[in-house]
CSV table of C-alpha atoms in Angstrom, one decimal:
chain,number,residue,atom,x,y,z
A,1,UNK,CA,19.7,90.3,205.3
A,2,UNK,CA,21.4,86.9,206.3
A,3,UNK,CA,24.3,88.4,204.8
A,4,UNK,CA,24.0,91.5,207.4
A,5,UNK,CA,23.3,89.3,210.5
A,6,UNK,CA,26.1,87.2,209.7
A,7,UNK,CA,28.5,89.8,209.5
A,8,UNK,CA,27.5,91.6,212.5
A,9,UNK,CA,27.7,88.4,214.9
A,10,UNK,CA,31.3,88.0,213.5
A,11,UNK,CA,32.0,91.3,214.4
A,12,UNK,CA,30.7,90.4,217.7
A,13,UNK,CA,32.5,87.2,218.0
A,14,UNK,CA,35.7,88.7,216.8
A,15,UNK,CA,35.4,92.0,218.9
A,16,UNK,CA,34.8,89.6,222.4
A,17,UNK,CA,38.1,87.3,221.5
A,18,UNK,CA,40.3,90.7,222.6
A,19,UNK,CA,40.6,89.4,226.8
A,20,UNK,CA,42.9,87.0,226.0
A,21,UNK,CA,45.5,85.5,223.7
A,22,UNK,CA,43.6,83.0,221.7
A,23,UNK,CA,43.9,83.6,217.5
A,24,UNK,CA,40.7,85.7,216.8
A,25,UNK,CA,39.5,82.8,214.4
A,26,UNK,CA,39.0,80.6,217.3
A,27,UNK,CA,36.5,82.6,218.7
A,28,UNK,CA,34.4,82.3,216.0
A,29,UNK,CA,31.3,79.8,215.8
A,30,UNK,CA,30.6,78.2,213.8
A,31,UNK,CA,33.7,77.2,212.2
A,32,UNK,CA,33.0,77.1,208.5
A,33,UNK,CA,31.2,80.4,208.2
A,34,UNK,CA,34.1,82.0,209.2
A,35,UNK,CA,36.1,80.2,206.6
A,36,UNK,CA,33.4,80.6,203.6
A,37,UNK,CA,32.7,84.3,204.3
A,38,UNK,CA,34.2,85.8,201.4
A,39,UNK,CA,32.6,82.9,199.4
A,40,UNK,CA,29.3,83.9,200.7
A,41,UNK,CA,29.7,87.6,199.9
A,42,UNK,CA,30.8,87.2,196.3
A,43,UNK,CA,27.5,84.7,195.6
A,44,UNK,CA,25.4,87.5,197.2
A,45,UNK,CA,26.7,90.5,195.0
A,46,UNK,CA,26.3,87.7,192.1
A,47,UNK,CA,22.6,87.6,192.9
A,48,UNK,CA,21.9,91.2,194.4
A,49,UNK,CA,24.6,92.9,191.9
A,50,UNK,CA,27.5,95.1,193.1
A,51,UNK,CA,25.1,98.7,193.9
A,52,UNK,CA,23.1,96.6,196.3
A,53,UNK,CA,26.4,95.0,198.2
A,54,UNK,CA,28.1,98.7,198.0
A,55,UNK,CA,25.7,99.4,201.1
A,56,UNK,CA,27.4,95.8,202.8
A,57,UNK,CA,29.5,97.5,205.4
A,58,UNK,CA,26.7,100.5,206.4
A,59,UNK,CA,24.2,98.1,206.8
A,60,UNK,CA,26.8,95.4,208.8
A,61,UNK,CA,27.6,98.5,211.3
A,62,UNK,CA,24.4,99.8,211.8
A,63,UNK,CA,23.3,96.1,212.9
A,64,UNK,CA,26.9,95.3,214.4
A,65,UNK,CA,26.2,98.3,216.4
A,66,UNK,CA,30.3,98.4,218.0
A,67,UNK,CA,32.4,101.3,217.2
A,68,UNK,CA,34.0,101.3,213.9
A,69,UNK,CA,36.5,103.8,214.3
A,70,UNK,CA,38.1,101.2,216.8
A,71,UNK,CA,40.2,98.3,216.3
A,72,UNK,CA,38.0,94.8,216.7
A,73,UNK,CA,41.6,93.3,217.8
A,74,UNK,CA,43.9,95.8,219.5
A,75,UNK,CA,46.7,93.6,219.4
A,76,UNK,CA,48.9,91.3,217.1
A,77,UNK,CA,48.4,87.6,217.5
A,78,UNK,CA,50.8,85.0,215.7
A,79,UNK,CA,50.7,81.3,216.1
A,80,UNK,CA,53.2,79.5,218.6
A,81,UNK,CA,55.8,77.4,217.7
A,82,UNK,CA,55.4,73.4,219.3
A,83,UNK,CA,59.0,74.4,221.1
A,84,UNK,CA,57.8,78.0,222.0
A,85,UNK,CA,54.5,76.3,223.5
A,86,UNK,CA,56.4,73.9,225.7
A,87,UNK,CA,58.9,76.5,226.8
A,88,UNK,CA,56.0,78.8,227.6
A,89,UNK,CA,53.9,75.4,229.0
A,90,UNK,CA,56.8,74.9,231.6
A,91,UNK,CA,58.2,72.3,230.1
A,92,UNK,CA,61.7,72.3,229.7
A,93,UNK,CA,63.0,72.6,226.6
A,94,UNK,CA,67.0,72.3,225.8
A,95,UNK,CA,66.8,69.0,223.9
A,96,UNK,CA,64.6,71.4,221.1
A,97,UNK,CA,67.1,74.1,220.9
A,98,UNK,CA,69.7,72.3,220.7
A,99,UNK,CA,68.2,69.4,218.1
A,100,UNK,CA,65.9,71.8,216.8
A,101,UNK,CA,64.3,69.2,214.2
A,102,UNK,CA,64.8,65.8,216.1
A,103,UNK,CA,61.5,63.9,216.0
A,104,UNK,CA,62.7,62.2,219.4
A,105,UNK,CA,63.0,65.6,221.1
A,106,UNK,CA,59.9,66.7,220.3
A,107,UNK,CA,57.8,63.8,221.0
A,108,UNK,CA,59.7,63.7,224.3
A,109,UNK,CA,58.1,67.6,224.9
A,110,UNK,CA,55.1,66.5,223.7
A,111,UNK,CA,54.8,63.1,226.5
A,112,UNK,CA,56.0,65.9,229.0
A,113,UNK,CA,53.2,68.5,227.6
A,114,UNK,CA,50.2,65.7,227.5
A,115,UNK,CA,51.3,64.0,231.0
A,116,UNK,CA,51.5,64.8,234.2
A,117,UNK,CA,52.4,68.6,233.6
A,118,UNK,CA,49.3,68.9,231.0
A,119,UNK,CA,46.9,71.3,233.3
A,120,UNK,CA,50.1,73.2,234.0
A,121,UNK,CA,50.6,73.8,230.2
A,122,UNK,CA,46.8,74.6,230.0
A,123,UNK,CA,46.9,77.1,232.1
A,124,UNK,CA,50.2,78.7,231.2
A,125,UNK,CA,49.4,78.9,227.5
A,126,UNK,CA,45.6,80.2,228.6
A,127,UNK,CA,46.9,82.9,230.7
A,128,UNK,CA,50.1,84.0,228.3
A,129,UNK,CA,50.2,87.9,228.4
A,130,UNK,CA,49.7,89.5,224.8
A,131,UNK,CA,53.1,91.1,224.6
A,132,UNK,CA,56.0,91.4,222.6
A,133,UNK,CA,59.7,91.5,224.1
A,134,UNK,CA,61.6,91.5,220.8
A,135,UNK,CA,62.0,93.7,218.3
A,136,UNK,CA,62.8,91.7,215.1
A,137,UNK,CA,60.2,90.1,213.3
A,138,UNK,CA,61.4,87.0,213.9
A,139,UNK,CA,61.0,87.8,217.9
A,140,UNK,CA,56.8,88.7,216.8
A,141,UNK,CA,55.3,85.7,219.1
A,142,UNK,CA,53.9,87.0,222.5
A,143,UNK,CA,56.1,85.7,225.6
């Protein structure tokens, strides 16, 4: 039953993290049961055997109650780059491109990013639309 109720509130959690462009992990709470979930499932089936954890996902629905013919997350998140958060943070950014690994350019973005401009950056980076503008994979992270 613990197992049930757990996996329903991280549907929940999960499902509510689709307003905005935060990673769908960091809307879970707490922390570690999202991280230890598959560990928890396998020590279930361990003690309940594998006919009783066959009935897992029914039972996590029915108590989920959302609509599982739906996507949770109807959209592709990726993780920033430091230079693509700066860029998109307002800070400017040509010292990155064109050193892309200098250790001096990027603690320069990051004084710029944690000073005066860092409720600017907030905001920006809180407030990013969730699209894409490239096609190539390497183009994947929402501007």
């Amino acid at each position: 039953q613990a197992l049930v109720a757990l996996a329903g509130n991280l549907l929940t959690q999960s499902s509510g993290c689709s307003e905005s462009c935060t990673m769908p992990k960091r809307c879970l709470r707490p922390w570690l049961v999202r991280t230890h979930f598959g560990d928890l499932a396998k020590y279930v089936r361990g003690v309940v055997g594998r006919v009783a954890m066959e009935r897992l996902p029914k039972d996590v629905l029915l108590v989920w109650g959302g609509n599982a013919d739906a996507p949770i997350i109807p959209r592709f998140t990726d993780y920033l780059t430091f230079a693509e958060m700066a860029k998109l943070g307002g800070v400017p950014t040509p010292r990155i491109a064109q050193q892309h690994d200098s250790q001096e350019a990027l603690l320069d973005a990051a004084r710029e990013m944690l000073g005066p401009l860092r409720h600017q950056v907030s905001e920006r980076l809180a407030t990013r639309a969730c699209k894409f503008l490239e096609d190539t994979t390497a183009g994947l992270t929402p501007r």
